[in-house]
Amino acid sequence: MAKKLVIKVTAGPEAAERCSQAFTVAAVGVASGVEVSLWLTGESSWFALPGRAAEFELPHAAPLPDLLDSLLAGGRVTLCTQCAARRDITEKDVLEGVRIAGAQVFVQEAMADDAQALVY
């Protein structure tokens, strides 16, 4: 079993089930003691901003703010550099604990010997 789980979520409210699945799998990984790195890309980039996760709704799914809080507390959350730039999001705008990094860092994490990468 991989010691690190790297998850890239590309969807936001427009693909709510896929988005929720990514956050849920990441949060379950953290709760299971797995080292988790969640990458926010595409429309999920907005969840790096305060209050945006609270706007997300999906019946019968765990609340996105709770999942995000658990990831910020026990894992790592990264916002894609290019995605942030396209949305005029800067480091001063994001939630405490969210870092901004680019594709080189994602590839480095995903290709580590002890890593399993998933894309939603």
Short mmCIF file of N, CA and C in Angstrom, two decimals:
data_model
loop_
_atom_site.label_atom_id
_atom_site.label_comp_id
_atom_site.label_asym_id
_atom_site.label_seq_id
_atom_site.Cartn_x
_atom_site.Cartn_y
_atom_site.Cartn_z
N MET A 1 0.83 -1.18 0.00
CA MET A 1 0.00 0.00 0.00
C MET A 1 0.88 1.25 0.00
N ALA A 2 0.47 2.22 -0.80
CA ALA A 2 1.22 3.47 -0.87
C ALA A 2 1.19 4.18 0.47
N LYS A 3 2.28 4.84 0.80
CA LYS A 3 2.35 5.58 2.05
C LYS A 3 1.86 7.00 1.86
N LYS A 4 1.74 7.44 0.61
CA LYS A 4 1.29 8.79 0.33
C LYS A 4 0.25 8.74 -0.77
N LEU A 5 -0.81 9.50 -0.60
CA LEU A 5 -1.88 9.58 -1.58
C LEU A 5 -1.90 11.01 -2.13
N VAL A 6 -1.72 11.14 -3.43
CA VAL A 6 -1.74 12.44 -4.10
C VAL A 6 -3.00 12.49 -4.94
N ILE A 7 -3.89 13.43 -4.63
CA ILE A 7 -5.17 13.53 -5.31
C ILE A 7 -5.28 14.89 -5.98
N LYS A 8 -5.59 14.87 -7.27
CA LYS A 8 -5.84 16.10 -8.01
C LYS A 8 -7.33 16.16 -8.30
N VAL A 9 -7.97 17.22 -7.82
CA VAL A 9 -9.39 17.42 -8.11
C VAL A 9 -9.50 18.56 -9.12
N THR A 10 -10.14 18.26 -10.24
CA THR A 10 -10.26 19.22 -11.34
C THR A 10 -11.64 19.83 -11.42
N ALA A 11 -12.59 19.27 -10.68
CA ALA A 11 -14.00 19.67 -10.80
C ALA A 11 -14.45 20.50 -9.61
N GLY A 12 -15.45 21.31 -9.88
CA GLY A 12 -16.10 22.10 -8.84
C GLY A 12 -17.59 21.80 -8.84
N PRO A 13 -18.40 22.79 -8.57
CA PRO A 13 -19.85 22.58 -8.50
C PRO A 13 -20.47 22.06 -9.81
N GLU A 14 -19.83 22.31 -10.92
CA GLU A 14 -20.38 21.86 -12.21
C GLU A 14 -20.34 20.33 -12.34
N ALA A 15 -19.50 19.68 -11.58
CA ALA A 15 -19.41 18.21 -11.53
C ALA A 15 -19.33 17.84 -10.05
N ALA A 16 -20.41 18.12 -9.35
CA ALA A 16 -20.44 18.04 -7.89
C ALA A 16 -20.08 16.67 -7.34
N GLU A 17 -20.57 15.60 -7.96
CA GLU A 17 -20.27 14.27 -7.43
C GLU A 17 -18.78 13.95 -7.55
N ARG A 18 -18.18 14.26 -8.68
CA ARG A 18 -16.75 14.01 -8.86
C ARG A 18 -15.94 14.82 -7.87
N CYS A 19 -16.32 16.07 -7.68
CA CYS A 19 -15.63 16.94 -6.73
C CYS A 19 -15.74 16.38 -5.32
N SER A 20 -16.93 16.03 -4.92
CA SER A 20 -17.15 15.50 -3.57
C SER A 20 -16.40 14.20 -3.35
N GLN A 21 -16.36 13.36 -4.36
CA GLN A 21 -15.62 12.10 -4.24
C GLN A 21 -14.15 12.34 -3.96
N ALA A 22 -13.56 13.29 -4.64
CA ALA A 22 -12.14 13.58 -4.44
C ALA A 22 -11.87 14.03 -3.00
N PHE A 23 -12.68 14.97 -2.52
CA PHE A 23 -12.51 15.46 -1.16
C PHE A 23 -12.77 14.35 -0.14
N THR A 24 -13.78 13.51 -0.41
CA THR A 24 -14.11 12.43 0.52
C THR A 24 -12.98 11.41 0.59
N VAL A 25 -12.47 10.98 -0.54
CA VAL A 25 -11.36 10.02 -0.56
C VAL A 25 -10.14 10.61 0.14
N ALA A 26 -9.86 11.86 -0.11
CA ALA A 26 -8.72 12.51 0.54
C ALA A 26 -8.91 12.55 2.06
N ALA A 27 -10.10 12.93 2.51
CA ALA A 27 -10.36 13.01 3.95
C ALA A 27 -10.33 11.64 4.61
N VAL A 28 -10.83 10.62 3.93
CA VAL A 28 -10.77 9.26 4.47
C VAL A 28 -9.31 8.81 4.56
N GLY A 29 -8.52 9.19 3.58
CA GLY A 29 -7.09 8.88 3.64
C GLY A 29 -6.44 9.48 4.88
N VAL A 30 -6.70 10.74 5.13
CA VAL A 30 -6.15 11.41 6.32
C VAL A 30 -6.63 10.69 7.59
N ALA A 31 -7.92 10.39 7.64
CA ALA A 31 -8.48 9.72 8.82
C ALA A 31 -7.90 8.33 9.01
N SER A 32 -7.42 7.73 7.93
CA SER A 32 -6.83 6.38 7.99
C SER A 32 -5.34 6.40 8.28
N GLY A 33 -4.77 7.59 8.43
CA GLY A 33 -3.35 7.70 8.73
C GLY A 33 -2.45 7.76 7.53
N VAL A 34 -3.04 7.92 6.36
CA VAL A 34 -2.25 8.03 5.13
C VAL A 34 -1.82 9.49 4.95
N GLU A 35 -0.61 9.69 4.47
CA GLU A 35 -0.16 11.04 4.13
C GLU A 35 -0.87 11.45 2.85
N VAL A 36 -1.63 12.54 2.90
CA VAL A 36 -2.45 12.96 1.76
C VAL A 36 -2.04 14.36 1.29
N SER A 37 -1.93 14.48 -0.03
CA SER A 37 -1.71 15.76 -0.67
C SER A 37 -2.83 15.97 -1.68
N LEU A 38 -3.69 16.97 -1.42
CA LEU A 38 -4.82 17.28 -2.31
C LEU A 38 -4.48 18.51 -3.13
N TRP A 39 -4.62 18.37 -4.45
CA TRP A 39 -4.34 19.46 -5.38
C TRP A 39 -5.64 20.02 -5.92
N LEU A 40 -5.82 21.32 -5.78
CA LEU A 40 -6.99 22.01 -6.32
C LEU A 40 -6.62 22.61 -7.67
N THR A 41 -7.31 22.15 -8.72
CA THR A 41 -7.05 22.64 -10.07
C THR A 41 -8.38 22.93 -10.75
N GLY A 42 -8.33 23.64 -11.86
CA GLY A 42 -9.56 23.94 -12.58
C GLY A 42 -10.56 24.63 -11.67
N GLU A 43 -11.82 24.25 -11.79
CA GLU A 43 -12.88 24.90 -11.03
C GLU A 43 -12.81 24.63 -9.52
N SER A 44 -12.10 23.59 -9.12
CA SER A 44 -11.95 23.37 -7.67
C SER A 44 -11.02 24.40 -7.04
N SER A 45 -10.32 25.16 -7.85
CA SER A 45 -9.42 26.19 -7.33
C SER A 45 -10.11 27.16 -6.40
N TRP A 46 -11.37 27.43 -6.66
CA TRP A 46 -12.12 28.39 -5.85
C TRP A 46 -12.25 27.95 -4.39
N PHE A 47 -12.13 26.65 -4.13
CA PHE A 47 -12.26 26.17 -2.75
C PHE A 47 -11.06 26.53 -1.89
N ALA A 48 -10.03 27.10 -2.48
CA ALA A 48 -8.89 27.59 -1.71
C ALA A 48 -9.21 28.91 -1.02
N LEU A 49 -10.32 29.53 -1.41
CA LEU A 49 -10.70 30.83 -0.85
C LEU A 49 -11.63 30.66 0.35
N PRO A 50 -11.51 31.54 1.34
CA PRO A 50 -12.39 31.46 2.51
C PRO A 50 -13.87 31.53 2.09
N GLY A 51 -14.68 30.66 2.68
CA GLY A 51 -16.11 30.68 2.47
C GLY A 51 -16.62 29.95 1.24
N ARG A 52 -15.76 29.63 0.29
CA ARG A 52 -16.23 29.02 -0.95
C ARG A 52 -16.70 27.58 -0.76
N ALA A 53 -16.06 26.83 0.11
CA ALA A 53 -16.49 25.44 0.34
C ALA A 53 -17.89 25.41 0.94
N ALA A 54 -18.24 26.42 1.72
CA ALA A 54 -19.56 26.47 2.35
C ALA A 54 -20.68 26.66 1.32
N GLU A 55 -20.34 27.15 0.15
CA GLU A 55 -21.34 27.37 -0.91
C GLU A 55 -21.65 26.08 -1.66
N PHE A 56 -20.83 25.06 -1.48
CA PHE A 56 -20.98 23.80 -2.20
C PHE A 56 -22.03 22.93 -1.53
N GLU A 57 -22.95 22.40 -2.33
CA GLU A 57 -23.99 21.52 -1.80
C GLU A 57 -24.13 20.28 -2.67
N LEU A 58 -24.24 19.14 -2.01
CA LEU A 58 -24.50 17.88 -2.69
C LEU A 58 -25.25 16.99 -1.70
N PRO A 59 -26.50 16.64 -2.03
CA PRO A 59 -27.28 15.80 -1.11
C PRO A 59 -26.55 14.49 -0.79
N HIS A 60 -26.67 14.07 0.45
CA HIS A 60 -26.13 12.80 0.94
C HIS A 60 -24.61 12.75 0.92
N ALA A 61 -23.97 13.90 0.88
CA ALA A 61 -22.51 13.96 0.90
C ALA A 61 -22.07 14.70 2.16
N ALA A 62 -20.88 14.37 2.63
CA ALA A 62 -20.31 15.09 3.76
C ALA A 62 -20.12 16.56 3.37
N PRO A 63 -20.35 17.47 4.31
CA PRO A 63 -20.16 18.89 4.00
C PRO A 63 -18.72 19.19 3.58
N LEU A 64 -18.58 19.87 2.47
CA LEU A 64 -17.25 20.17 1.95
C LEU A 64 -16.39 20.96 2.94
N PRO A 65 -16.94 21.92 3.68
CA PRO A 65 -16.08 22.62 4.66
C PRO A 65 -15.47 21.67 5.69
N ASP A 66 -16.22 20.66 6.12
CA ASP A 66 -15.69 19.71 7.10
C ASP A 66 -14.56 18.88 6.49
N LEU A 67 -14.76 18.45 5.26
CA LEU A 67 -13.72 17.66 4.58
C LEU A 67 -12.46 18.50 4.38
N LEU A 68 -12.65 19.73 3.94
CA LEU A 68 -11.50 20.62 3.72
C LEU A 68 -10.77 20.90 5.02
N ASP A 69 -11.52 21.13 6.09
CA ASP A 69 -10.88 21.38 7.40
C ASP A 69 -10.02 20.19 7.82
N SER A 70 -10.52 18.98 7.60
CA SER A 70 -9.74 17.80 8.00
C SER A 70 -8.48 17.68 7.15
N LEU A 71 -8.58 18.06 5.89
CA LEU A 71 -7.41 18.00 5.02
C LEU A 71 -6.38 19.06 5.40
N LEU A 72 -6.84 20.24 5.75
CA LEU A 72 -5.92 21.29 6.18
C LEU A 72 -5.25 20.94 7.50
N ALA A 73 -5.97 20.22 8.37
CA ALA A 73 -5.43 19.85 9.68
C ALA A 73 -4.47 18.67 9.60
N GLY A 74 -4.76 17.70 8.72
CA GLY A 74 -3.97 16.48 8.73
C GLY A 74 -3.27 16.12 7.45
N GLY A 75 -3.45 16.93 6.42
CA GLY A 75 -2.82 16.65 5.13
C GLY A 75 -2.21 17.92 4.56
N ARG A 76 -2.09 17.94 3.26
CA ARG A 76 -1.57 19.13 2.57
C ARG A 76 -2.53 19.48 1.46
N VAL A 77 -2.84 20.77 1.33
CA VAL A 77 -3.72 21.26 0.27
C VAL A 77 -2.92 22.26 -0.57
N THR A 78 -2.91 22.02 -1.87
CA THR A 78 -2.15 22.86 -2.79
C THR A 78 -3.05 23.37 -3.89
N LEU A 79 -2.92 24.64 -4.20
CA LEU A 79 -3.60 25.27 -5.32
C LEU A 79 -2.63 25.39 -6.47
N CYS A 80 -3.06 24.94 -7.63
CA CYS A 80 -2.24 25.00 -8.86
C CYS A 80 -1.86 26.44 -9.18
N THR A 81 -0.60 26.67 -9.48
CA THR A 81 -0.09 28.01 -9.78
C THR A 81 -0.81 28.64 -10.96
N GLN A 82 -0.91 27.92 -12.07
CA GLN A 82 -1.55 28.48 -13.27
C GLN A 82 -3.04 28.71 -13.03
N CYS A 83 -3.69 27.78 -12.33
CA CYS A 83 -5.12 27.92 -12.05
C CYS A 83 -5.37 29.14 -11.19
N ALA A 84 -4.51 29.36 -10.21
CA ALA A 84 -4.63 30.54 -9.35
C ALA A 84 -4.46 31.81 -10.18
N ALA A 85 -3.44 31.83 -11.02
CA ALA A 85 -3.17 33.02 -11.83
C ALA A 85 -4.33 33.34 -12.77
N ARG A 86 -4.92 32.32 -13.38
CA ARG A 86 -6.05 32.55 -14.29
C ARG A 86 -7.27 33.12 -13.56
N ARG A 87 -7.34 32.91 -12.26
CA ARG A 87 -8.48 33.38 -11.46
C ARG A 87 -8.09 34.58 -10.58
N ASP A 88 -6.91 35.11 -10.81
CA ASP A 88 -6.40 36.25 -10.03
C ASP A 88 -6.40 35.96 -8.53
N ILE A 89 -6.07 34.73 -8.17
CA ILE A 89 -5.95 34.33 -6.77
C ILE A 89 -4.48 34.38 -6.38
N THR A 90 -4.19 35.03 -5.27
CA THR A 90 -2.81 35.13 -4.80
C THR A 90 -2.69 34.44 -3.44
N GLU A 91 -1.46 34.32 -2.97
CA GLU A 91 -1.22 33.68 -1.67
C GLU A 91 -1.93 34.40 -0.53
N LYS A 92 -2.10 35.70 -0.65
CA LYS A 92 -2.77 36.45 0.42
C LYS A 92 -4.28 36.19 0.45
N ASP A 93 -4.82 35.62 -0.64
CA ASP A 93 -6.26 35.37 -0.74
C ASP A 93 -6.69 34.03 -0.16
N VAL A 94 -5.79 33.06 -0.13
CA VAL A 94 -6.19 31.68 0.17
C VAL A 94 -6.30 31.41 1.67
N LEU A 95 -7.00 30.32 1.98
CA LEU A 95 -7.13 29.87 3.36
C LEU A 95 -5.77 29.60 3.97
N GLU A 96 -5.66 29.81 5.26
CA GLU A 96 -4.41 29.49 5.95
C GLU A 96 -4.13 27.99 5.78
N GLY A 97 -2.90 27.69 5.40
CA GLY A 97 -2.50 26.30 5.20
C GLY A 97 -2.50 25.85 3.76
N VAL A 98 -3.11 26.63 2.87
CA VAL A 98 -3.10 26.28 1.44
C VAL A 98 -1.84 26.88 0.82
N ARG A 99 -1.11 26.05 0.11
CA ARG A 99 0.06 26.56 -0.61
C ARG A 99 -0.27 26.65 -2.09
N ILE A 100 0.49 27.45 -2.81
CA ILE A 100 0.36 27.54 -4.26
C ILE A 100 1.65 26.97 -4.85
N ALA A 101 1.49 25.99 -5.74
CA ALA A 101 2.65 25.35 -6.37
C ALA A 101 2.26 24.86 -7.76
N GLY A 102 3.28 24.58 -8.55
CA GLY A 102 3.04 24.23 -9.95
C GLY A 102 3.21 22.77 -10.29
N ALA A 103 3.12 22.51 -11.58
CA ALA A 103 3.15 21.16 -12.12
C ALA A 103 4.40 20.38 -11.73
N GLN A 104 5.52 21.05 -11.64
CA GLN A 104 6.76 20.36 -11.28
C GLN A 104 6.63 19.71 -9.90
N VAL A 105 6.02 20.41 -8.96
CA VAL A 105 5.84 19.87 -7.61
C VAL A 105 4.83 18.72 -7.63
N PHE A 106 3.75 18.87 -8.42
CA PHE A 106 2.77 17.79 -8.53
C PHE A 106 3.42 16.54 -9.09
N VAL A 107 4.19 16.67 -10.16
CA VAL A 107 4.85 15.51 -10.76
C VAL A 107 5.81 14.88 -9.77
N GLN A 108 6.55 15.69 -9.06
CA GLN A 108 7.49 15.17 -8.06
C GLN A 108 6.75 14.36 -7.00
N GLU A 109 5.63 14.87 -6.49
CA GLU A 109 4.86 14.14 -5.48
C GLU A 109 4.26 12.87 -6.06
N ALA A 110 3.67 12.97 -7.25
CA ALA A 110 2.98 11.84 -7.85
C ALA A 110 3.92 10.71 -8.25
N MET A 111 5.16 11.03 -8.57
CA MET A 111 6.11 10.04 -9.05
C MET A 111 6.98 9.45 -7.94
N ALA A 112 6.77 9.88 -6.72
CA ALA A 112 7.56 9.33 -5.61
C ALA A 112 7.29 7.83 -5.50
N ASP A 113 8.31 7.09 -5.10
CA ASP A 113 8.21 5.63 -5.02
C ASP A 113 7.07 5.15 -4.14
N ASP A 114 6.76 5.88 -3.10
CA ASP A 114 5.76 5.43 -2.14
C ASP A 114 4.40 6.13 -2.33
N ALA A 115 4.15 6.68 -3.53
CA ALA A 115 2.95 7.45 -3.77
C ALA A 115 1.97 6.76 -4.72
N GLN A 116 0.71 7.04 -4.48
CA GLN A 116 -0.38 6.64 -5.39
C GLN A 116 -1.10 7.93 -5.79
N ALA A 117 -1.19 8.20 -7.07
CA ALA A 117 -1.86 9.41 -7.55
C ALA A 117 -3.22 9.07 -8.13
N LEU A 118 -4.21 9.92 -7.81
CA LEU A 118 -5.56 9.80 -8.34
C LEU A 118 -5.98 11.16 -8.88
N VAL A 119 -6.73 11.15 -9.97
CA VAL A 119 -7.24 12.40 -10.54
C VAL A 119 -8.75 12.28 -10.67
N TYR A 120 -9.44 13.29 -10.15
CA TYR A 120 -10.89 13.35 -10.24
C TYR A 120 -11.29 14.55 -11.07
#
